[in-house]
Amino acid sequence: MPVPHARAAALLAVLVLVLSGCGLVSDGSSEPEPTLNPSPVESTGSEPTEATTASLSKFYRQKLTWKPCRDEEQCARVTVPLDYAEPAGRTIQLSVLKVPAVNKSRRVGSLLVNPGGPGASGVDFAASASGYFGRELREVFDIVGFDPRGVGRSTPLDCVSDRQLDTLIESDPDPDTPAEIRYSDGLLRALGQGCLRRSGDLARHMSTLEVAKDLDILRGVLGDRKLVYFGASYGTFIGATYADLYPTRVGRMVLDGALDPSLSTIELNLVQARGFERALRAYVGACVDRGDCFLGSTVDEGTARIRSFLDEVEAEPLETSDRTLTAGTAVYGIWQTLYSKSYWSLLDTGLQRAFGGDGSVLLALADAYTERGPRGAYLSNSLEVLYAVNCLDHDDPIPSSQVKQYVPRFEKASPTFGASFAYTLSGCSTWPIHTGRVPQPVHASGAPPILVVGTTRDPATPLTWARALASQLDSGILVKRDGDGHTGYRSGNSCVDTTVEAYLVSGRVPPGQVDC
């Protein structure tokens, strides 16, 4: 699932304005916390790291040309090979943005960041650093974001027109008749074929493995011997893949809202279905606890009301001033608000108006989720990238003809959204590119301690994934946040914030699991 990032948050902020017009606990050890080397980066200029192959050395030796792009921010382009098996062949460009350290006398190096997706812009994420990262981090690190290959301002992946994306997003998320299934398969087949037709070989080289290799070139051209990295959501998969490839090049790494790289497509979707159901029940529970809840007097009544509403919209979409709220956009609109507790009031408004026949608020929330602009143009290619990356990373789809047998299992995990998650199992079954990649655990043997942050009621990246990743990594340490919403850092929990920042800035390593 895409995560709300800088641009999606901005769209939500506009919606809020419109509507408004109407203690750190560890494992109990008393031992002093261990620390890493006080210099996490060890600057080396732009020399290639030892063991970098000769065929890639020219990429590591390239010089960045930084240009002012807004306020104090600086922008540059980095060249990487399209295909690492043929580094002398075609190259592509990565867009990079740097927010220089506030205190140049204390600067220790670069903190590379990625907000997730796949398909979210690291450039936009870094540009919002002052509102996201703590002052102590910004004092000592240049915050550096990059748009991964195919994303945004980097050499972009292009697959279909905006109108075709509208049709895909509006389509039935749980097609349950042969005709609906054929239609859904056709939309996804057209998306994959469009990627090849419009973007050529770039569509064949969008994997996370290749993004991790790009990240190492970026580390090298920034002049850092060790990578200091903060990844959120899908960005944790990039970080974990990097650590597994280059464990001795890891300096300090925080993986917040972790994915479990060992899970199959079936397992990933099943766990995420449970996560969104758990988050929805937390939202409904808060409504019930306030009293006189418009959804019902119990959590079960409230979730059943939302499920029946989705069925009603599937049968008869809601007309708005110039568009229609379909079952597909209604689901996206609800999902959007489950990423943060601060959005729950928007869901109240959206559902209440929709129950009265006005689907405009839920449609606006769906647009924020998919980054559709107010005039119908998509503000990013994140949805196209989402499919392109996931289908290369997880080449184990279930044919649509077999999905029906999984629906009961998914509906047990999530009575509200289960069928929708079940049918995503076939999302890559018609994809024209196959890698044969199968999920496997990562260990990063030899890497220094890596912090893995998980949140108890995170819908998109459930806590069980963070536990699994922390356990798989030879040096993983779990930081658990008890709370709602997606990811843990800067989510209103000072315990998480202090733990993460003390680790990144001072190298202070928790002696064991941290419960916040």
PDB file of N, CA, C and O in Angstrom, residues 481 488-495 497:
ATOM      1  N   ARG A 481       6.214   0.856  19.728  1.00  0.00           N
ATOM      2  CA  ARG A 481       5.344   1.962  20.149  1.00  0.00           C
ATOM      3  C   ARG A 481       3.930   1.439  20.337  1.00  0.00           C
ATOM      4  O   ARG A 481       3.361   0.810  19.439  1.00  0.00           O
ATOM      5  N   GLY A 488       6.305   4.940  13.714  1.00  0.00           N
ATOM      6  CA  GLY A 488       6.394   5.314  15.116  1.00  0.00           C
ATOM      7  C   GLY A 488       7.133   6.592  15.429  1.00  0.00           C
ATOM      8  O   GLY A 488       6.789   7.290  16.384  1.00  0.00           O
ATOM      9  N   TYR A 489       8.156   6.912  14.640  1.00  0.00           N
ATOM     10  CA  TYR A 489       8.944   8.115  14.921  1.00  0.00           C
ATOM     11  C   TYR A 489       8.132   9.368  14.614  1.00  0.00           C
ATOM     12  O   TYR A 489       7.416   9.442  13.611  1.00  0.00           O
ATOM     13  N   ARG A 490       8.213  10.343  15.507  1.00  0.00           N
ATOM     14  CA  ARG A 490       7.507  11.630  15.386  1.00  0.00           C
ATOM     15  C   ARG A 490       5.998  11.427  15.269  1.00  0.00           C
ATOM     16  O   ARG A 490       5.308  12.111  14.508  1.00  0.00           O
ATOM     17  N   SER A 491       5.509  10.468  16.033  1.00  0.00           N
ATOM     18  CA  SER A 491       4.066  10.203  16.064  1.00  0.00           C
ATOM     19  C   SER A 491       3.473  10.524  17.427  1.00  0.00           C
ATOM     20  O   SER A 491       2.458   9.959  17.819  1.00  0.00           O
ATOM     21  N   GLY A 492       4.139  11.404  18.176  1.00  0.00           N
ATOM     22  CA  GLY A 492       3.618  11.820  19.465  1.00  0.00           C
ATOM     23  C   GLY A 492       4.107  11.006  20.640  1.00  0.00           C
ATOM     24  O   GLY A 492       3.588  11.158  21.742  1.00  0.00           O
ATOM     25  N   ASN A 493       5.127  10.170  20.415  1.00  0.00           N
ATOM     26  CA  ASN A 493       5.666   9.342  21.490  1.00  0.00           C
ATOM     27  C   ASN A 493       7.117   9.752  21.744  1.00  0.00           C
ATOM     28  O   ASN A 493       8.010   9.423  20.959  1.00  0.00           O
ATOM     29  N   SER A 494       7.364  10.461  22.830  1.00  0.00           N
ATOM     30  CA  SER A 494       8.704  10.986  23.098  1.00  0.00           C
ATOM     31  C   SER A 494       9.716   9.880  23.342  1.00  0.00           C
ATOM     32  O   SER A 494      10.911  10.044  23.085  1.00  0.00           O
ATOM     33  N   CYS A 495       9.244   8.747  23.853  1.00  0.00           N
ATOM     34  CA  CYS A 495      10.139   7.621  24.100  1.00  0.00           C
ATOM     35  C   CYS A 495      10.755   7.126  22.797  1.00  0.00           C
ATOM     36  O   CYS A 495      11.969   6.895  22.700  1.00  0.00           O
ATOM     37  N   ASP A 497      10.955   8.855  19.940  1.00  0.00           N
ATOM     38  CA  ASP A 497      11.762   9.935  19.361  1.00  0.00           C
ATOM     39  C   ASP A 497      13.135  10.014  20.028  1.00  0.00           C
ATOM     40  O   ASP A 497      14.165  10.135  19.350  1.00  0.00           O
TER      41      ASP A 497
END
